[in-house]
Amino acid sequence: MPDLYLDQLESGRPLKLEKDGKTICVTRIGHEVFAIDDTCSHSEASLSEGEIVDFKIQCWLHGAEFDLRTGEAVTLPANIALATYPVKIQANLVTVEI
Ligand code: FES
């Protein structure tokens, strides 16, 4: 079962996905789709409400940035990496592999 359809994802506009008890932020950038834990590692903010800059997502609450490709916290105040998940794209179907 796919989780999303590719055409539901607008490039640079993150979407929140609930799957297997996890809350995941899914972001399309061009032809690629990235999945990262949705909750900021600094506090309880939802990253899917944040801004995309290049391949990073910026937390709306205090401005920490995470690399969507690796989960690395690249800007303070967050300093703990987030989990990322492989994403499979088949035609218009997008599956986040947990
Ligand atoms: S909650 Fe995300 S930077 Fe503070």
Short mmCIF file of N, CA and C and ligand atoms in Angstrom, two decimals, residues 40-45 47 59-66 75-78, ligand 1:
data_model
loop_
_atom_site.label_atom_id
_atom_site.label_comp_id
_atom_site.label_asym_id
_atom_site.label_seq_id
_atom_site.Cartn_x
_atom_site.Cartn_y
_atom_site.Cartn_z
N CYS A 40 10.72 17.98 16.07
CA CYS A 40 12.05 18.59 16.23
C CYS A 40 12.75 17.98 17.44
N SER A 41 14.06 17.77 17.34
CA SER A 41 14.78 17.18 18.47
C SER A 41 15.10 18.21 19.55
N HIS A 42 14.76 19.47 19.31
CA HIS A 42 14.99 20.50 20.33
C HIS A 42 13.82 20.59 21.30
N SER A 43 12.61 20.52 20.80
CA SER A 43 11.41 20.58 21.63
C SER A 43 10.25 20.01 20.83
N GLU A 44 9.02 20.26 21.29
CA GLU A 44 7.86 19.62 20.66
C GLU A 44 7.29 20.47 19.53
N ALA A 45 8.00 20.61 18.45
CA ALA A 45 7.46 21.36 17.31
C ALA A 45 7.39 20.43 16.11
N LEU A 47 7.91 19.65 12.45
CA LEU A 47 8.75 20.18 11.36
C LEU A 47 7.98 20.36 10.07
N CYS A 59 12.97 24.44 11.49
CA CYS A 59 11.91 24.39 12.50
C CYS A 59 11.34 25.80 12.68
N TRP A 60 10.02 25.89 12.68
CA TRP A 60 9.35 27.20 12.78
C TRP A 60 9.48 27.80 14.17
N LEU A 61 9.78 26.94 15.19
CA LEU A 61 9.72 27.46 16.56
C LEU A 61 10.97 28.25 16.95
N HIS A 62 12.14 27.67 16.81
CA HIS A 62 13.37 28.39 17.20
C HIS A 62 14.41 28.41 16.08
N GLY A 63 14.06 27.89 14.92
CA GLY A 63 14.95 28.08 13.77
C GLY A 63 16.00 27.01 13.52
N ALA A 64 16.01 25.92 14.28
CA ALA A 64 16.98 24.86 14.00
C ALA A 64 16.75 24.30 12.60
N GLU A 65 17.83 23.88 11.95
CA GLU A 65 17.71 23.30 10.61
C GLU A 65 18.23 21.87 10.62
N PHE A 66 17.55 21.03 9.86
CA PHE A 66 17.93 19.62 9.72
C PHE A 66 18.11 19.31 8.25
N THR A 75 21.91 23.32 12.37
CA THR A 75 21.87 24.65 12.97
C THR A 75 21.31 24.56 14.37
N LEU A 76 21.96 25.23 15.31
CA LEU A 76 21.45 25.29 16.69
C LEU A 76 20.10 26.02 16.69
N PRO A 77 19.25 25.82 17.68
CA PRO A 77 19.52 25.20 18.97
C PRO A 77 19.39 23.67 18.98
N ALA A 78 19.03 23.03 17.91
CA ALA A 78 18.98 21.56 17.94
C ALA A 78 20.39 21.02 17.70
S1 FES B 1 11.56 23.29 18.81
FE1 FES B 1 12.61 23.20 16.92
S2 FES B 1 14.22 24.59 17.20
FE2 FES B 1 13.24 24.62 19.10
#
